[in-house]
JSON list of C-alpha atoms and ligand atoms in Angstrom, two decimals:
[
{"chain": "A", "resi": 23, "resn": "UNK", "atom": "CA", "xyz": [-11.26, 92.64, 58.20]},
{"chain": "A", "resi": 24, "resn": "UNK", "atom": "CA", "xyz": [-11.41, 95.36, 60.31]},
{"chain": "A", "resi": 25, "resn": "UNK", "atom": "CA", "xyz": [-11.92, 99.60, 60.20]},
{"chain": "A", "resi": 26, "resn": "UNK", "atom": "CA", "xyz": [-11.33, 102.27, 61.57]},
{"chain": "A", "resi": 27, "resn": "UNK", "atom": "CA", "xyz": [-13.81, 105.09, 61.42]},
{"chain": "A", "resi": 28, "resn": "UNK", "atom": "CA", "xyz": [-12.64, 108.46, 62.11]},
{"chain": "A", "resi": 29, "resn": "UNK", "atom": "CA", "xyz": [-15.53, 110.94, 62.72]},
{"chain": "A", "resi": 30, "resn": "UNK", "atom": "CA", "xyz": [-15.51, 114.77, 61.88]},
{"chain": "A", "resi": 31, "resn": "UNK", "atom": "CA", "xyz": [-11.75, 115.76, 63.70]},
{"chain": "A", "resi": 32, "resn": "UNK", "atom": "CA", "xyz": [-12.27, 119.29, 62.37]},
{"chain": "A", "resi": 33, "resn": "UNK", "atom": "CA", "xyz": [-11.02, 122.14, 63.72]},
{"chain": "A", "resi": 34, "resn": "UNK", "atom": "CA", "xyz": [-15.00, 123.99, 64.13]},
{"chain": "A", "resi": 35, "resn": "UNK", "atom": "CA", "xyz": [-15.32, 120.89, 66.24]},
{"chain": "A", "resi": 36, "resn": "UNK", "atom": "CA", "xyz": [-12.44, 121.40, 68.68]},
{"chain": "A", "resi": 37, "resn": "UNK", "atom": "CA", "xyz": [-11.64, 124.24, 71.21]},
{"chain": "A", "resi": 38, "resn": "UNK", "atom": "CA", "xyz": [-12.05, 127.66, 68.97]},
{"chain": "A", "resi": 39, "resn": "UNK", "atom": "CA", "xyz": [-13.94, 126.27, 66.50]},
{"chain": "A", "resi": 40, "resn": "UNK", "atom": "CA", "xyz": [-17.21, 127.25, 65.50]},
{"chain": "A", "resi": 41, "resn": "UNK", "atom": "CA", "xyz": [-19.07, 124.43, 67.06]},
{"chain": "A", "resi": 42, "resn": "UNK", "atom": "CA", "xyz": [-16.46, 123.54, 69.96]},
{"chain": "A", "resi": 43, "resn": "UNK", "atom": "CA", "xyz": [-16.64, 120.60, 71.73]},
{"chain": "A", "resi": 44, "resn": "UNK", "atom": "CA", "xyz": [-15.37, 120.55, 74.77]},
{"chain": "A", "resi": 45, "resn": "UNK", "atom": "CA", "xyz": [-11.87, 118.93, 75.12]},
{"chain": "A", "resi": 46, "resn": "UNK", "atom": "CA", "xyz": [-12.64, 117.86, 71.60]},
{"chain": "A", "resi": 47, "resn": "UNK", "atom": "CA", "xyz": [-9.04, 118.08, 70.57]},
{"chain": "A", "resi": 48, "resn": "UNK", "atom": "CA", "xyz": [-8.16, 115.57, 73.04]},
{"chain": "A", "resi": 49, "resn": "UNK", "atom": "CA", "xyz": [-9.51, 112.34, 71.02]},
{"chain": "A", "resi": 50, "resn": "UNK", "atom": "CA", "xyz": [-6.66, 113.16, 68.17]},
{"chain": "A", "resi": 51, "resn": "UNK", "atom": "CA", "xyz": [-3.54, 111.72, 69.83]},
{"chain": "A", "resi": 52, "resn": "UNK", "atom": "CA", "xyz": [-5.93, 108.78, 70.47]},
{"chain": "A", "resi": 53, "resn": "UNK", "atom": "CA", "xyz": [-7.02, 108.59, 66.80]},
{"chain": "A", "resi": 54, "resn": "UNK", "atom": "CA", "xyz": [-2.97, 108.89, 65.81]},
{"chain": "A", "resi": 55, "resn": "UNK", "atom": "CA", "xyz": [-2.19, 106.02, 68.07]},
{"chain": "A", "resi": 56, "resn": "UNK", "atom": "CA", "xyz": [-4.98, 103.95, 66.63]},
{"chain": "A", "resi": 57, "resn": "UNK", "atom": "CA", "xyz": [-4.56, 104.84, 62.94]},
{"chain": "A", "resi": 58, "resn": "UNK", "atom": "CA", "xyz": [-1.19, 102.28, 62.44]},
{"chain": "A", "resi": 59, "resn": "UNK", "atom": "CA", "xyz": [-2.89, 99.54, 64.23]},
{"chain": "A", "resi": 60, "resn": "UNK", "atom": "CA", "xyz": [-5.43, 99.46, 61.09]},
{"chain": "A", "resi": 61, "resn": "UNK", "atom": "CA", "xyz": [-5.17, 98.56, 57.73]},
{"chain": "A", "resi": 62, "resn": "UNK", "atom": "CA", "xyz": [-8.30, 100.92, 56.46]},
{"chain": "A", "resi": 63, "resn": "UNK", "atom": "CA", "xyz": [-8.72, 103.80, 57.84]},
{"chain": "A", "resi": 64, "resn": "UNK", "atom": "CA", "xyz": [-11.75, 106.15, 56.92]},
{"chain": "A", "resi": 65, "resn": "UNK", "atom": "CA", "xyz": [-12.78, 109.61, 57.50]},
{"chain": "A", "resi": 66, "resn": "UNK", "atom": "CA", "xyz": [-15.81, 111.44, 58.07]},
{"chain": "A", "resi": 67, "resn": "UNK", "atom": "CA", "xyz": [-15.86, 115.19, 57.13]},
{"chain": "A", "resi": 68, "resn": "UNK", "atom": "CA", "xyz": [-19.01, 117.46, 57.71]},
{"chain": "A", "resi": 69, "resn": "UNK", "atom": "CA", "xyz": [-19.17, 119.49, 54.85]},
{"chain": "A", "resi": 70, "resn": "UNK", "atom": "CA", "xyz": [-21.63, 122.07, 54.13]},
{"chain": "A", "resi": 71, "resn": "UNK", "atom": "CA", "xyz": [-22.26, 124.47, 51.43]},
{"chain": "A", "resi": 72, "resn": "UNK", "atom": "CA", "xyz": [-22.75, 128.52, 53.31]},
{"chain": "A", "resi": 73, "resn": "UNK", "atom": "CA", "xyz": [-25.95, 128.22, 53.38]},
{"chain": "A", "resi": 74, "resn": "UNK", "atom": "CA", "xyz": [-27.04, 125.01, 54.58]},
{"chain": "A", "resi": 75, "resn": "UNK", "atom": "CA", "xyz": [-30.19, 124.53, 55.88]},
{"chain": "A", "resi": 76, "resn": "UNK", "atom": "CA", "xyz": [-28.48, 123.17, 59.56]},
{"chain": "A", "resi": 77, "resn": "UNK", "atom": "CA", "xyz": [-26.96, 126.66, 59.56]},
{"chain": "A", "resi": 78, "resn": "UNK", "atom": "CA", "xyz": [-29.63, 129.19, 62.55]},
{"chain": "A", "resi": 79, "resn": "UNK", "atom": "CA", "xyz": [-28.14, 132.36, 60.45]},
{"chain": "A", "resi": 80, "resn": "UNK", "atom": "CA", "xyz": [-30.15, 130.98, 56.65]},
{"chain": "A", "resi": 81, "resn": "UNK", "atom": "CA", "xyz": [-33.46, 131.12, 58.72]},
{"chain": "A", "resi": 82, "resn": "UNK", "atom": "CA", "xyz": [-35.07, 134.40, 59.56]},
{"chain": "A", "resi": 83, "resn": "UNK", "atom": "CA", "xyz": [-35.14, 134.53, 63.12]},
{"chain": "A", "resi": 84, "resn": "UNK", "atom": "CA", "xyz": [-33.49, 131.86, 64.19]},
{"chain": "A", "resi": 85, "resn": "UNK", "atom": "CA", "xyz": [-30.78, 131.06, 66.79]},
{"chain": "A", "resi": 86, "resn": "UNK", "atom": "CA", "xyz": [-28.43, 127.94, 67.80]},
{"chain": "A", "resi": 87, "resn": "UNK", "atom": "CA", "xyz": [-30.60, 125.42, 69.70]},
{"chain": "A", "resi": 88, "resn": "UNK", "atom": "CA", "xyz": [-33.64, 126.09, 68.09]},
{"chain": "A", "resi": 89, "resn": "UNK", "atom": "CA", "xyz": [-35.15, 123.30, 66.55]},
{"chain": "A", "resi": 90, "resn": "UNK", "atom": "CA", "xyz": [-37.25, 123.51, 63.23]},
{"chain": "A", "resi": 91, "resn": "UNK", "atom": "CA", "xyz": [-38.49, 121.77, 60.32]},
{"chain": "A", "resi": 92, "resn": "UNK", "atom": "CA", "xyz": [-36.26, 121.47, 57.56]},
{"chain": "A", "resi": 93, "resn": "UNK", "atom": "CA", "xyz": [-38.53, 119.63, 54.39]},
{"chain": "A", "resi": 94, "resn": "UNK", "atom": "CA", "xyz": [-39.76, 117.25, 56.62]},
{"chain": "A", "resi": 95, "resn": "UNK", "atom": "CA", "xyz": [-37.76, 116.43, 59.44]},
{"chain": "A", "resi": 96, "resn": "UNK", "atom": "CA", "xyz": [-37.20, 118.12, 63.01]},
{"chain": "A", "resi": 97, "resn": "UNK", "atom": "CA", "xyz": [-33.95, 119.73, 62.83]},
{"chain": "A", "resi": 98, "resn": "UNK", "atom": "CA", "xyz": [-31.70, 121.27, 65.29]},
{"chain": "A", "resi": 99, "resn": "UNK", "atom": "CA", "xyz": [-29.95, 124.59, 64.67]},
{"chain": "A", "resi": 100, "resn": "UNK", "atom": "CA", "xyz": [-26.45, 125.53, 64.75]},
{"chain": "A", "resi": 101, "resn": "UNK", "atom": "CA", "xyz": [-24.26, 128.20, 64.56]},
{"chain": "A", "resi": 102, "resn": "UNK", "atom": "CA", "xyz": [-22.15, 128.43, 60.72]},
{"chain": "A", "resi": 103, "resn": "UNK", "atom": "CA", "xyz": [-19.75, 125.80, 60.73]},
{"chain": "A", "resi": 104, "resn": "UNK", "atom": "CA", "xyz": [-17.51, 123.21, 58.58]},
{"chain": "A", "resi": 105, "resn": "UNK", "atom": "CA", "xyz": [-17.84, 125.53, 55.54]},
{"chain": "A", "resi": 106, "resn": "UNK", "atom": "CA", "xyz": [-16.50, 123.75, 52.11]},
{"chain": "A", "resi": 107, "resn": "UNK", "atom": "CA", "xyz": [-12.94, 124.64, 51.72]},
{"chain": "A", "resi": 108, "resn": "UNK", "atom": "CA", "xyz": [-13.17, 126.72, 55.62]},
{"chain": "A", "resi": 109, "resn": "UNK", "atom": "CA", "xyz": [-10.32, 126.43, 57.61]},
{"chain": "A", "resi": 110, "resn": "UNK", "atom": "CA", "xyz": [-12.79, 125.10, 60.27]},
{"chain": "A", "resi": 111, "resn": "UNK", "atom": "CA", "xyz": [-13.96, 122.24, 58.05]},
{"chain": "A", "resi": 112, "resn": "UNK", "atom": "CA", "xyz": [-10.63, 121.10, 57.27]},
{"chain": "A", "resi": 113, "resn": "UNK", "atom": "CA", "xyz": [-9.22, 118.30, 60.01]},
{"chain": "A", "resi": 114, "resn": "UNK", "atom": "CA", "xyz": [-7.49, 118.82, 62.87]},
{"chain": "A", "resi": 115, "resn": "UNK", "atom": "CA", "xyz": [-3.47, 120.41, 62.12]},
{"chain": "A", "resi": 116, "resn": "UNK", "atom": "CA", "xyz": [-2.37, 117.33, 64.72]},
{"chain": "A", "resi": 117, "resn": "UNK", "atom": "CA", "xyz": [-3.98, 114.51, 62.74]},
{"chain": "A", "resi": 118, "resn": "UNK", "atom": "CA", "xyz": [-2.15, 111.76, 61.25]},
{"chain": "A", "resi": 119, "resn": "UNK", "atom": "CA", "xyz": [-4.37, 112.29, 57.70]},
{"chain": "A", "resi": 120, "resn": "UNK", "atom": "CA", "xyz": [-1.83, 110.19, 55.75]},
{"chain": "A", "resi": 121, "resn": "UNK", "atom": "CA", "xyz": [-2.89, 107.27, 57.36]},
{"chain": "A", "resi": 122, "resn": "UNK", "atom": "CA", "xyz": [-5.91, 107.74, 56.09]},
{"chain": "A", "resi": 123, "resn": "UNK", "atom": "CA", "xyz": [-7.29, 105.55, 53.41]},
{"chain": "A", "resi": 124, "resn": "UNK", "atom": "CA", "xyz": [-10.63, 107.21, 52.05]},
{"chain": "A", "resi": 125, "resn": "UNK", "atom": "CA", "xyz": [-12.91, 110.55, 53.04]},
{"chain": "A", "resi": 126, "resn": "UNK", "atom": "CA", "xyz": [-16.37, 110.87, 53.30]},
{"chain": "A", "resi": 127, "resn": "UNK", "atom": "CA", "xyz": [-17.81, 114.12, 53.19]},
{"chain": "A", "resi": 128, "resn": "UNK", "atom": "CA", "xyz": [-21.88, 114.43, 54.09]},
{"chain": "A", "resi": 129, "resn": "UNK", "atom": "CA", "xyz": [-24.20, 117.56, 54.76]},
{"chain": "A", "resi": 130, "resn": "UNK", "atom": "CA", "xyz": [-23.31, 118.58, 51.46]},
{"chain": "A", "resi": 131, "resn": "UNK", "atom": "CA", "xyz": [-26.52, 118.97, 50.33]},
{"chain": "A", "resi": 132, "resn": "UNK", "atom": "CA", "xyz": [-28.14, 122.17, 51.94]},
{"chain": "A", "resi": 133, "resn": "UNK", "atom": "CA", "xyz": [-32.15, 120.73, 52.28]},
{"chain": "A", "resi": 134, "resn": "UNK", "atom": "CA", "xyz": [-30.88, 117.50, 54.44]},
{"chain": "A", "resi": 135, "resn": "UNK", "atom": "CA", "xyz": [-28.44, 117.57, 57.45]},
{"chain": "A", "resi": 136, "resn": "UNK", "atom": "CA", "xyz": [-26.05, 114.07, 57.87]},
{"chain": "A", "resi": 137, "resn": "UNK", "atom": "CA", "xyz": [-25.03, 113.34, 61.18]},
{"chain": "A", "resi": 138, "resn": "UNK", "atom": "CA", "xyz": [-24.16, 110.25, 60.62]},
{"chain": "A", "resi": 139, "resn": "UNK", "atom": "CA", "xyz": [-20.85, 108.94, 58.41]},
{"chain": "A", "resi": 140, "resn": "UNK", "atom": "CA", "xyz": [-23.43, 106.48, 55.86]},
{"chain": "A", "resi": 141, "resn": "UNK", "atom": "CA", "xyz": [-26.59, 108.08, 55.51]},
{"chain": "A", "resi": 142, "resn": "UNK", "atom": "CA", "xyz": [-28.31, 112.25, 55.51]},
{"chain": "A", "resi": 143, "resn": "UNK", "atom": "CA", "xyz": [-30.94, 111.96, 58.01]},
{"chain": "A", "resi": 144, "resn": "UNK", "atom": "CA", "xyz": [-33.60, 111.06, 56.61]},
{"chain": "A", "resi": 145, "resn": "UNK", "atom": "CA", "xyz": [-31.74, 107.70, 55.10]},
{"chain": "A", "resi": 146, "resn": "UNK", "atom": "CA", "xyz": [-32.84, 109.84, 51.95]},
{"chain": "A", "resi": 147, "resn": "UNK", "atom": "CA", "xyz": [-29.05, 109.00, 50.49]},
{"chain": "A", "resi": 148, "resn": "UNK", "atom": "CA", "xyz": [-26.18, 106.80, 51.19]},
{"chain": "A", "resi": 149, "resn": "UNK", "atom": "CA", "xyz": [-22.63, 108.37, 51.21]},
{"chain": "A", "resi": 150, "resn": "UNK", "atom": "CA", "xyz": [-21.16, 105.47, 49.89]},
{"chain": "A", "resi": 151, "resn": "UNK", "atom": "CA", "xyz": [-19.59, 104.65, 52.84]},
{"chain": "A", "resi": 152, "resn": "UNK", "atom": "CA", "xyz": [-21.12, 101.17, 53.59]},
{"chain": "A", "resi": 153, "resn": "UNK", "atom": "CA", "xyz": [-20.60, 99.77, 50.07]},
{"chain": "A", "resi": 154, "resn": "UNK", "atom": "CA", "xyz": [-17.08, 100.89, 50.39]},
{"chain": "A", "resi": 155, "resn": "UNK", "atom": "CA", "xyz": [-16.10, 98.95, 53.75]},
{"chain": "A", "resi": 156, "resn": "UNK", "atom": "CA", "xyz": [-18.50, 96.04, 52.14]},
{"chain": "A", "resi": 157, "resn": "UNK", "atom": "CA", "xyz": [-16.44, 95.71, 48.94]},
{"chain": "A", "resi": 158, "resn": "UNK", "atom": "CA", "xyz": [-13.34, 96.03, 51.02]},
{"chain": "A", "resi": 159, "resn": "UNK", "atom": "CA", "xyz": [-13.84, 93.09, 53.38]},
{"chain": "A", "resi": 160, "resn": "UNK", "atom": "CA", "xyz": [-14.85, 94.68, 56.79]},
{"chain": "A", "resi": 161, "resn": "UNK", "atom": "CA", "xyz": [-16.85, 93.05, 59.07]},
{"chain": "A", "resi": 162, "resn": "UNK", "atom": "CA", "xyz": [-15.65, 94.94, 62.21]},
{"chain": "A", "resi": 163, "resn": "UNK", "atom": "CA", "xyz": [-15.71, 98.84, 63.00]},
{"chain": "A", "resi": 164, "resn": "UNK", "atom": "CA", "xyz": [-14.11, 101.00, 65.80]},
{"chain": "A", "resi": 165, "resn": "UNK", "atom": "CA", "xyz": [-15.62, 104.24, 65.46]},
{"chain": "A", "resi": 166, "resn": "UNK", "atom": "CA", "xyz": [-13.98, 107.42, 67.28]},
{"chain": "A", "resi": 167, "resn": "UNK", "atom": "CA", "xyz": [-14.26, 111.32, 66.95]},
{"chain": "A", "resi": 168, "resn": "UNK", "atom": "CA", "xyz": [-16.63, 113.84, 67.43]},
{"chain": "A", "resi": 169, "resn": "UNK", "atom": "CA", "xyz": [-19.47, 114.74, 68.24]},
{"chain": "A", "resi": 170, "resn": "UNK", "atom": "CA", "xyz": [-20.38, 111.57, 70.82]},
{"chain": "A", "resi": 171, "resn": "UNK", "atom": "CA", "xyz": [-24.41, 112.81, 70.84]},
{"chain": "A", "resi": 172, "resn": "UNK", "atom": "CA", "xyz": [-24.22, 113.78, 67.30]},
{"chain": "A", "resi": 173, "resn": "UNK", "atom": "CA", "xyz": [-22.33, 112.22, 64.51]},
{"chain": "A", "resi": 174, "resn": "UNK", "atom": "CA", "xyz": [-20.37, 109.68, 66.43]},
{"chain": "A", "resi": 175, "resn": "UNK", "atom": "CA", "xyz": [-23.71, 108.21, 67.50]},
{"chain": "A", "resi": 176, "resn": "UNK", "atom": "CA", "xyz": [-25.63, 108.31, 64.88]},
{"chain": "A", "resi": 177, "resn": "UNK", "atom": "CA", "xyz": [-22.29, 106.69, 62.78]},
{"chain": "A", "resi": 178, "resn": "UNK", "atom": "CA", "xyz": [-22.25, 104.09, 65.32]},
{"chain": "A", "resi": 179, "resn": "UNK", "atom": "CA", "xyz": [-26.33, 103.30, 65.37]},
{"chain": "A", "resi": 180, "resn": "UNK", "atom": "CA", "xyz": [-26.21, 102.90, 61.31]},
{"chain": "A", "resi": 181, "resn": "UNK", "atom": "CA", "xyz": [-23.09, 101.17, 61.82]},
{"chain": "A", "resi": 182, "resn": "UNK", "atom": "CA", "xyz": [-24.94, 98.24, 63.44]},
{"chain": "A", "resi": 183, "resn": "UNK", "atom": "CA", "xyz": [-27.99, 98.17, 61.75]},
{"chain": "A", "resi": 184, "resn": "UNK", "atom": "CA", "xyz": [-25.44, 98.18, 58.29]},
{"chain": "A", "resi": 185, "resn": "UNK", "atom": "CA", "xyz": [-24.58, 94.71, 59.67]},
{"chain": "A", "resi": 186, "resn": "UNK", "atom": "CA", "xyz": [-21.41, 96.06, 61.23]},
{"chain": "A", "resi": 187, "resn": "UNK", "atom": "CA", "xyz": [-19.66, 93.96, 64.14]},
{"chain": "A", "resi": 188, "resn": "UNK", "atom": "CA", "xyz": [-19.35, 97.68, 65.77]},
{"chain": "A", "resi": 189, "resn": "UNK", "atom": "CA", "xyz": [-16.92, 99.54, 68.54]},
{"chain": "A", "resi": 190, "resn": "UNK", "atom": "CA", "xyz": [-17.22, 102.60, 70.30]},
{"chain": "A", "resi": 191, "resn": "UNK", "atom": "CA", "xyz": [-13.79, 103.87, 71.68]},
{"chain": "A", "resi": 192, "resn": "UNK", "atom": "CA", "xyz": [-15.59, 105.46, 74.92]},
{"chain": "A", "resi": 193, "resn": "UNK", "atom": "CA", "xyz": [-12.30, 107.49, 75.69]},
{"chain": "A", "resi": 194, "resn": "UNK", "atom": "CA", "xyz": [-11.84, 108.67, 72.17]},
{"chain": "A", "resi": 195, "resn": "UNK", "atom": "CA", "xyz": [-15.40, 111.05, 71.49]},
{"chain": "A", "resi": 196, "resn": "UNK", "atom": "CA", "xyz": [-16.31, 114.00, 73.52]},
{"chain": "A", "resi": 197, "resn": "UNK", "atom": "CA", "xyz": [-20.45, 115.36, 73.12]},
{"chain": "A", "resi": 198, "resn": "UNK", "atom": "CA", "xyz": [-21.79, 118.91, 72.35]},
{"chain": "A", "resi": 199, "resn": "UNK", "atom": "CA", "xyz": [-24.18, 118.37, 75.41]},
{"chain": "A", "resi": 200, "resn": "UNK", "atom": "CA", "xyz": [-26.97, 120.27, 74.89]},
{"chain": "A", "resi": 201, "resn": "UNK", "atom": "CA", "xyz": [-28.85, 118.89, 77.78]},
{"chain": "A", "resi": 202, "resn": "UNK", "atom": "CA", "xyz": [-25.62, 117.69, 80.42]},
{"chain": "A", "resi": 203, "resn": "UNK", "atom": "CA", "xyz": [-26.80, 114.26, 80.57]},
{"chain": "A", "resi": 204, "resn": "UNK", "atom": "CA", "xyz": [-26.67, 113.94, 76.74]},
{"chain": "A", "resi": 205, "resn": "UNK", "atom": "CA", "xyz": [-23.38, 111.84, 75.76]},
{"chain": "A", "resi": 206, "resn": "UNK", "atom": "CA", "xyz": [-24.06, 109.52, 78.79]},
{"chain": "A", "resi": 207, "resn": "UNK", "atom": "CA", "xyz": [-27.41, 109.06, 77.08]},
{"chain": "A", "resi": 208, "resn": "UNK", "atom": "CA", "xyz": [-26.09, 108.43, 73.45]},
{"chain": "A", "resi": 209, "resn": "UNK", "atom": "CA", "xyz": [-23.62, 106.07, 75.02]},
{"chain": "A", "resi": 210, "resn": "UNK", "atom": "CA", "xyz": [-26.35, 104.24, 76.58]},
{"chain": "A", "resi": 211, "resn": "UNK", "atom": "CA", "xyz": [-28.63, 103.94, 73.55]},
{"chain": "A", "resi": 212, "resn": "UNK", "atom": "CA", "xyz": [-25.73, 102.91, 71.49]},
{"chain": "A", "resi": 213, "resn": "UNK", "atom": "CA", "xyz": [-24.86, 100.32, 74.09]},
{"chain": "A", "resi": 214, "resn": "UNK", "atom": "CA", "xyz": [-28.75, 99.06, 73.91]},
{"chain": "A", "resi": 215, "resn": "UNK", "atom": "CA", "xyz": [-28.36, 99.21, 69.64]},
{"chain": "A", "resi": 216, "resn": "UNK", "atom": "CA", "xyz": [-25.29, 96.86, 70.11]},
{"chain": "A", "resi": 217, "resn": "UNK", "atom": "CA", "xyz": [-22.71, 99.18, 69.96]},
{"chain": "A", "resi": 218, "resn": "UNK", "atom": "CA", "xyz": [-20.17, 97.72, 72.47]},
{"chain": "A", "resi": 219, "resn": "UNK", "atom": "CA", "xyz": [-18.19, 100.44, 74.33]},
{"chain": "A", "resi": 220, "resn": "UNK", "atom": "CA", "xyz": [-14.88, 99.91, 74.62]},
{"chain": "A", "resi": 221, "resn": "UNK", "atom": "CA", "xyz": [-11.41, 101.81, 75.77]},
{"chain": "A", "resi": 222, "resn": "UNK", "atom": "CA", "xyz": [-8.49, 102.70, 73.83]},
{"chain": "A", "resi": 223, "resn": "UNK", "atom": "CA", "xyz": [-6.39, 101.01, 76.80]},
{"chain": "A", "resi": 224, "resn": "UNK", "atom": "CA", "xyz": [-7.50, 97.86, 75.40]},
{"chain": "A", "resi": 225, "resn": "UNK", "atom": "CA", "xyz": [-6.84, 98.20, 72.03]},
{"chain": "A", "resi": 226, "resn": "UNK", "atom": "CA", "xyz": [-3.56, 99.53, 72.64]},
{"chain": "A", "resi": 227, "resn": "UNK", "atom": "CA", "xyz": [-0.13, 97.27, 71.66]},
{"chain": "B", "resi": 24, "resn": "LIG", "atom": "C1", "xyz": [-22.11, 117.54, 64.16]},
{"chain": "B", "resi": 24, "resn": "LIG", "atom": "C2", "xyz": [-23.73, 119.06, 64.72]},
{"chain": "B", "resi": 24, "resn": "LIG", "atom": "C3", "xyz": [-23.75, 119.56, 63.44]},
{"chain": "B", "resi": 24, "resn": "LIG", "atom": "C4", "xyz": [-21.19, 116.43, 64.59]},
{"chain": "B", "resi": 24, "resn": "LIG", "atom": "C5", "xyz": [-22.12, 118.01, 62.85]},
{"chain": "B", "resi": 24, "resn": "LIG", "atom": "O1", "xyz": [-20.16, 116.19, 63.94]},
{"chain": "B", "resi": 24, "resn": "LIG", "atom": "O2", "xyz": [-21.51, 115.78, 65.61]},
{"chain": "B", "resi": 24, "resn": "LIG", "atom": "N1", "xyz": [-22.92, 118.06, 65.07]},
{"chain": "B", "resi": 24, "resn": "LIG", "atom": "N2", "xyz": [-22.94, 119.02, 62.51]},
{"chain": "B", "resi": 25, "resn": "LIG", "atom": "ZN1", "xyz": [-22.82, 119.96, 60.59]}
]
């Protein structure tokens, strides 16, 4: 059995959002296509309380970029975004969200930030997400969405070491690129992880 793992399409994540990527919005008529070819379909949502702890404007001082210590672990800073119940944290107006089958919000808790779809980052908590495509049969994922260097990596990594057969649709995630080299660098770790990186094109009937 196979799934389909949809990561953060939000509108902060997509041209005029609050954490744009760029040409973000261009992996949803991807996702649409994709979304009838599977028989689960799950979502990722980034969802954070106002003042989570991800947020630069909670910390005195602080800008986007910065990188502190948040209880324990090095985190990076980021300008507000994917408020609970925010039109920027809902998904994308183009996305095909009845064919999907189950949501999983994270970064709901404001100490820990959750780039990744199954665990916060410090694998403190699960979201529930691997038990649920356990108990449901998959073996295989195709993870798509954004952000490639972010959440869509970190997804993918925990994907594999879940026990996941996994898939990165290359063509279907677009990175925040801090540093410019940065998505060709998460694609490459994934790749070493064994994430294989596939196209679209070839999943296409
Ligand atoms: C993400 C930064 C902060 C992502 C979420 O979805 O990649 N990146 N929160
Ligand atoms: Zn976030």
């Amino acid at each position: 059995m196979k799934a389909l793992i949809l990561v953060d399409l939000q509108n902060d994540f997509c041209p005029g959002g609050a954490l744009a990527v760029h040409e973000g919005d261009q992996v949803i008529p991807i996702a649409n296509r994709l979304i009838p070819q599977f028989e689960l379909v799950v979502a990722t949502q980034d969802w954070h309380p106002a003042n989570h702890g991800s947020f630069a404007a909670v910390h005195y001082m602080k800008r986007p970029g910065m990188v502190i210590d948040l209880n324990g672990l090095d985190q990076v800073l980021w300008p507000i975004h994917c408020v609970q119940e925010s039109f920027g944290a809902e998904f994308h107006p183009t996305l095909n969200q009845a064919g999907i089958t189950k949501i999983f919000p994270k970064g709901t808790d404001k100490g820990i930030d959750s780039y990744s779809g199954f665990f916060d980052n410090g694998k403190r908590k699960s979201t529930g997400l691997s038990e649920y495509l356990k108990s449901e049969g998959v073996t295989q994922v195709f993870v798509l969405g954004l952000a490639a260097d972010f959440c869509v990596k970190f997804t993918s990594l925990d994907a594999v070491s879940e026990g996941f057969e996994t898939y990165l649709i290359q063509d279907a995630t677009r990175g925040v690129n801090l540093n410019p080299d940065d998505t060709e660098n998460a694609f490459r770790e994934m790749n070493e992880a064994g994430v294989n990186l596939i196209s679209s094109s070839s999943m296409l009937v």
